[in-house]
Amino acid sequence: MLESYQSGATPEESDEFEKWFGVSRHNPPPHLRPLDRQPHDNTENEVRRHIVAATLFWKHVSGDDPDLPAPTRESLVDARRMGLVRRSAPWDSYVMPLYDHTPTAVDRHPEVTFRLYLASDLDFLTEELVSLGWEVCVMKSPSERYCPGGFWRFLPLQEEGTLVTIIDTDRMNEVSHEIARTEDMARAGLGLWRVPGYYNADFKDGVRYRPILGGHFGARGGIPIRTLIEAFIWHWRRGTLPLT
């Protein structure tokens, strides 16, 4: 499947994927912290980095919800009053946890890189997020539903010699526990820890099981994740993605 994507993707499709998954601007935090440390497992000799990855974009949950207007600080803060909320208020649920919990997390884990992939239409938040300690990657894409933004947080898995903890911003108060899980995983010689999900399903006839929740797992880096994501989307569009 990967080979057929790589040989069959058109230049137009490649350009589209670059717009979806390319980084427009990289903004390191003002206080550059050491990114490398010795691994816990003494049987390994490589130096390993630990990256906490999150993403921030504005979306509705359901595909049949109406489009959202171009975001502004005012519309994020007052989304509920403006009738723009279908499930969670964006500012209170996803932005404020970054302000509330990032300083403590950065101070507690100076050896960890906190990286946020930010939709281009939320660029007005970049300076403040960087000042909190986030390494902010402003994407080429704006907030366009769950795709592509939901995929961005996986991009650090591309990097060799890393441990990657992926978290939703509304769970920032739990980030220290998630970091510990990933480090325990590495000490045990494993490649991934995960939490499955079963929500957003009709329970009358069965359970829709999700083997991995996108914002609740950790893994070792070193896989061509962007190419795999692109191949997944490419095959899904063509109806060539196996369903069983």
Short mmCIF file of C-alpha atoms in Angstrom, two decimals:
data_model
loop_
_atom_site.label_atom_id
_atom_site.label_comp_id
_atom_site.label_asym_id
_atom_site.label_seq_id
_atom_site.Cartn_x
_atom_site.Cartn_y
_atom_site.Cartn_z
CA MET A 1 0.00 0.00 0.00
CA LEU A 2 2.85 2.36 0.79
CA GLU A 3 4.61 1.58 -2.48
CA SER A 4 1.44 2.13 -4.52
CA TYR A 5 0.93 5.51 -2.88
CA GLN A 6 4.52 6.61 -3.45
CA SER A 7 4.41 5.57 -7.10
CA GLY A 8 0.85 6.74 -7.79
CA ALA A 9 0.47 10.09 -6.04
CA THR A 10 0.19 13.00 -8.47
CA PRO A 11 2.16 16.26 -8.09
CA GLU A 12 -1.14 17.97 -7.24
CA GLU A 13 -1.77 15.49 -4.43
CA SER A 14 1.75 15.94 -3.11
CA ASP A 15 1.24 19.72 -3.08
CA GLU A 16 -2.03 19.26 -1.20
CA PHE A 17 -0.37 17.08 1.43
CA GLU A 18 2.39 19.66 1.86
CA LYS A 19 -0.24 22.34 2.50
CA TRP A 20 -1.88 20.05 5.06
CA PHE A 21 1.16 18.75 6.91
CA GLY A 22 3.96 21.22 6.18
CA VAL A 23 5.31 23.58 8.85
CA SER A 24 5.28 27.23 7.86
CA ARG A 25 7.31 28.59 10.76
CA HIS A 26 9.14 27.08 13.72
CA ASN A 27 9.23 29.08 16.96
CA PRO A 28 11.52 27.74 19.71
CA PRO A 29 10.86 28.86 23.28
CA PRO A 30 12.98 31.78 24.54
CA HIS A 31 14.84 29.65 27.09
CA LEU A 32 16.42 26.82 25.11
CA ARG A 33 16.59 23.82 27.41
CA PRO A 34 18.82 20.77 26.88
CA LEU A 35 16.97 18.35 24.62
CA ASP A 36 19.15 15.28 25.10
CA ARG A 37 19.67 13.05 28.10
CA GLN A 38 20.88 9.55 28.82
CA PRO A 39 18.16 6.89 28.58
CA HIS A 40 16.93 5.14 31.70
CA ASP A 41 17.73 1.73 30.25
CA ASN A 42 21.42 1.21 30.94
CA THR A 43 21.60 -1.49 28.28
CA GLU A 44 21.21 1.22 25.63
CA ASN A 45 23.96 3.63 24.70
CA GLU A 46 22.09 6.12 22.56
CA VAL A 47 21.06 9.56 23.79
CA ARG A 48 17.28 9.89 23.64
CA ARG A 49 15.07 12.99 23.50
CA HIS A 50 11.59 13.15 24.95
CA ILE A 51 8.99 15.26 23.13
CA VAL A 52 5.49 16.03 24.37
CA ALA A 53 3.38 16.79 21.31
CA ALA A 54 0.00 18.50 21.12
CA THR A 55 -2.03 20.27 18.48
CA LEU A 56 -4.32 23.28 18.55
CA PHE A 57 -6.96 24.08 15.94
CA TRP A 58 -10.65 24.97 16.02
CA LYS A 59 -13.14 22.45 14.73
CA HIS A 60 -16.61 21.07 15.14
CA VAL A 61 -16.99 17.40 16.04
CA SER A 62 -19.40 16.14 13.42
CA GLY A 63 -18.86 16.28 9.67
CA ASP A 64 -22.36 17.64 9.12
CA ASP A 65 -21.89 20.60 11.49
CA PRO A 66 -21.69 24.00 9.77
CA ASP A 67 -18.33 25.60 9.01
CA LEU A 68 -16.85 27.85 11.66
CA PRO A 69 -15.83 31.44 10.94
CA ALA A 70 -12.15 32.37 10.79
CA PRO A 71 -11.06 32.35 14.44
CA THR A 72 -10.17 35.43 16.41
CA ARG A 73 -9.33 35.75 20.10
CA GLU A 74 -12.78 37.18 20.70
CA SER A 75 -14.59 34.34 18.93
CA LEU A 76 -12.54 31.73 20.82
CA VAL A 77 -13.25 33.32 24.20
CA ASP A 78 -16.94 34.06 23.51
CA ALA A 79 -17.72 31.05 21.30
CA ARG A 80 -20.57 29.82 23.48
CA ARG A 81 -22.23 33.24 23.65
CA MET A 82 -21.88 33.51 19.87
CA GLY A 83 -23.54 30.13 19.32
CA LEU A 84 -20.38 28.51 17.92
CA VAL A 85 -20.05 25.58 20.34
CA ARG A 86 -21.27 22.08 19.53
CA ARG A 87 -19.50 20.22 22.36
CA SER A 88 -16.66 22.02 24.19
CA ALA A 89 -15.96 25.73 24.41
CA PRO A 90 -12.59 26.18 22.64
CA TRP A 91 -10.99 28.74 24.94
CA ASP A 92 -11.94 27.22 28.29
CA SER A 93 -11.44 23.61 27.20
CA TYR A 94 -8.31 23.73 25.01
CA VAL A 95 -6.49 27.06 25.40
CA MET A 96 -6.75 27.84 29.10
CA PRO A 97 -5.27 24.45 30.16
CA LEU A 98 -2.10 25.50 28.34
CA TYR A 99 -1.90 28.74 30.33
CA ASP A 100 -2.81 27.02 33.59
CA HIS A 101 -0.53 23.98 33.47
CA THR A 102 2.38 24.59 31.05
CA PRO A 103 4.61 26.63 33.44
CA THR A 104 4.49 23.89 36.08
CA ALA A 105 5.09 21.14 33.51
CA VAL A 106 8.06 22.92 31.92
CA ASP A 107 9.60 23.58 35.32
CA ARG A 108 9.04 19.98 36.45
CA HIS A 109 10.41 18.44 33.24
CA PRO A 110 13.28 20.65 32.01
CA GLU A 111 14.65 17.76 29.91
CA VAL A 112 11.41 17.43 27.88
CA THR A 113 10.59 19.41 24.73
CA PHE A 114 6.99 20.63 24.70
CA ARG A 115 5.95 21.01 21.06
CA LEU A 116 2.65 22.44 19.84
CA TYR A 117 1.44 22.23 16.24
CA LEU A 118 -0.69 25.33 15.70
CA ALA A 119 -3.18 25.97 12.88
CA SER A 120 -2.14 28.95 10.76
CA ASP A 121 -5.34 30.84 11.56
CA LEU A 122 -4.46 30.70 15.28
CA ASP A 123 -1.05 32.28 14.74
CA PHE A 124 -2.10 35.21 16.96
CA LEU A 125 -1.52 32.86 19.93
CA THR A 126 2.07 31.99 18.98
CA GLU A 127 3.93 34.61 21.00
CA GLU A 128 2.06 33.83 24.19
CA LEU A 129 2.44 30.06 23.79
CA VAL A 130 6.18 30.40 23.15
CA SER A 131 6.52 32.53 26.27
CA LEU A 132 4.91 29.71 28.27
CA GLY A 133 7.65 27.32 27.10
CA TRP A 134 6.14 25.66 24.02
CA GLU A 135 8.10 25.04 20.87
CA VAL A 136 5.42 26.21 18.42
CA CYS A 137 5.21 24.91 14.87
CA VAL A 138 2.84 27.12 12.88
CA MET A 139 1.37 24.93 10.17
CA LYS A 140 0.70 25.84 6.55
CA SER A 141 -2.92 24.78 7.00
CA PRO A 142 -5.66 26.63 8.87
CA SER A 143 -8.25 24.88 11.03
CA GLU A 144 -10.07 22.59 8.59
CA ARG A 145 -12.22 20.17 10.53
CA TYR A 146 -10.44 17.26 12.20
CA CYS A 147 -8.30 16.60 9.16
CA PRO A 148 -5.54 17.64 8.86
CA GLY A 149 -5.16 19.08 12.37
CA GLY A 150 -5.82 15.82 14.18
CA PHE A 151 -2.80 14.26 12.47
CA TRP A 152 -0.21 16.95 13.26
CA ARG A 153 0.63 15.75 16.77
CA PHE A 154 1.92 12.46 15.35
CA LEU A 155 4.66 14.18 13.32
CA PRO A 156 7.40 13.92 16.01
CA LEU A 157 7.26 10.14 15.56
CA GLN A 158 9.29 10.83 12.41
CA GLU A 159 12.35 11.67 14.51
CA GLU A 160 14.92 8.99 15.30
CA GLY A 161 16.14 8.55 18.85
CA THR A 162 13.10 10.09 20.52
CA LEU A 163 10.42 9.23 22.98
CA VAL A 164 7.12 10.88 22.08
CA THR A 165 4.22 11.51 24.43
CA ILE A 166 1.07 12.74 22.68
CA ILE A 167 -1.61 14.53 24.67
CA ASP A 168 -4.74 16.60 24.10
CA THR A 169 -4.40 20.13 25.42
CA ASP A 170 -7.50 19.71 27.60
CA ARG A 171 -5.55 17.06 29.53
CA MET A 172 -2.47 19.17 30.29
CA ASN A 173 -3.03 18.71 34.01
CA GLU A 174 -2.20 15.02 33.44
CA VAL A 175 0.96 15.54 31.39
CA SER A 176 3.41 14.49 34.12
CA HIS A 177 1.65 11.14 34.44
CA GLU A 178 1.75 10.66 30.67
CA ILE A 179 5.47 11.46 30.55
CA ALA A 180 6.05 8.87 33.28
CA ARG A 181 4.12 6.25 31.30
CA THR A 182 6.31 6.80 28.25
CA GLU A 183 9.51 6.62 30.26
CA ASP A 184 8.31 3.43 31.98
CA MET A 185 7.55 2.04 28.53
CA ALA A 186 11.10 2.76 27.40
CA ARG A 187 12.63 1.19 30.53
CA ALA A 188 10.59 -1.94 29.85
CA GLY A 189 11.96 -2.15 26.32
CA LEU A 190 8.53 -1.62 24.73
CA GLY A 191 7.66 0.49 21.72
CA LEU A 192 4.27 1.97 22.60
CA TRP A 193 1.71 2.41 25.35
CA ARG A 194 -1.90 3.13 24.54
CA VAL A 195 -5.35 3.77 25.93
CA PRO A 196 -8.21 2.41 23.81
CA GLY A 197 -11.55 4.14 23.31
CA TYR A 198 -15.12 3.10 22.76
CA TYR A 199 -17.07 6.37 22.78
CA ASN A 200 -18.98 8.15 19.98
CA ALA A 201 -20.70 4.83 19.31
CA ASP A 202 -24.23 3.48 19.27
CA PHE A 203 -24.28 0.93 22.09
CA LYS A 204 -27.49 -0.75 20.98
CA ASP A 205 -25.91 -3.02 18.40
CA GLY A 206 -22.28 -3.10 19.48
CA VAL A 207 -19.26 -1.08 20.48
CA ARG A 208 -17.06 0.92 18.13
CA TYR A 209 -13.62 0.04 19.49
CA ARG A 210 -10.71 2.39 18.88
CA PRO A 211 -7.38 0.68 19.59
CA ILE A 212 -5.53 3.96 20.20
CA LEU A 213 -6.84 7.34 21.33
CA GLY A 214 -5.04 10.07 19.41
CA GLY A 215 -4.32 12.22 22.46
CA HIS A 216 -3.51 9.57 25.02
CA PHE A 217 -0.45 7.48 24.17
CA GLY A 218 3.33 7.40 23.93
CA ALA A 219 5.77 5.69 21.58
CA ARG A 220 9.34 5.49 20.34
CA GLY A 221 10.10 7.66 17.35
CA GLY A 222 11.80 6.61 14.15
CA ILE A 223 8.98 5.71 11.74
CA PRO A 224 8.03 7.53 8.49
CA ILE A 225 4.78 8.73 10.05
CA ARG A 226 3.98 11.55 7.63
CA THR A 227 4.33 9.27 4.62
CA LEU A 228 2.14 6.67 6.34
CA ILE A 229 -0.54 9.28 7.11
CA GLU A 230 -0.50 10.51 3.53
CA ALA A 231 -0.77 6.95 2.22
CA PHE A 232 -3.69 6.28 4.55
CA ILE A 233 -5.60 9.32 3.25
CA TRP A 234 -4.67 8.56 -0.35
CA HIS A 235 -5.99 5.00 -0.17
CA TRP A 236 -9.12 6.05 1.74
CA ARG A 237 -10.00 8.53 -1.02
CA ARG A 238 -9.64 5.82 -3.65
CA GLY A 239 -11.55 3.15 -1.81
CA THR A 240 -8.44 0.96 -1.64
CA LEU A 241 -8.09 1.04 2.14
CA PRO A 242 -8.91 -2.42 3.53
CA LEU A 243 -11.82 -2.31 5.97
CA THR A 244 -11.18 -5.74 7.48
#
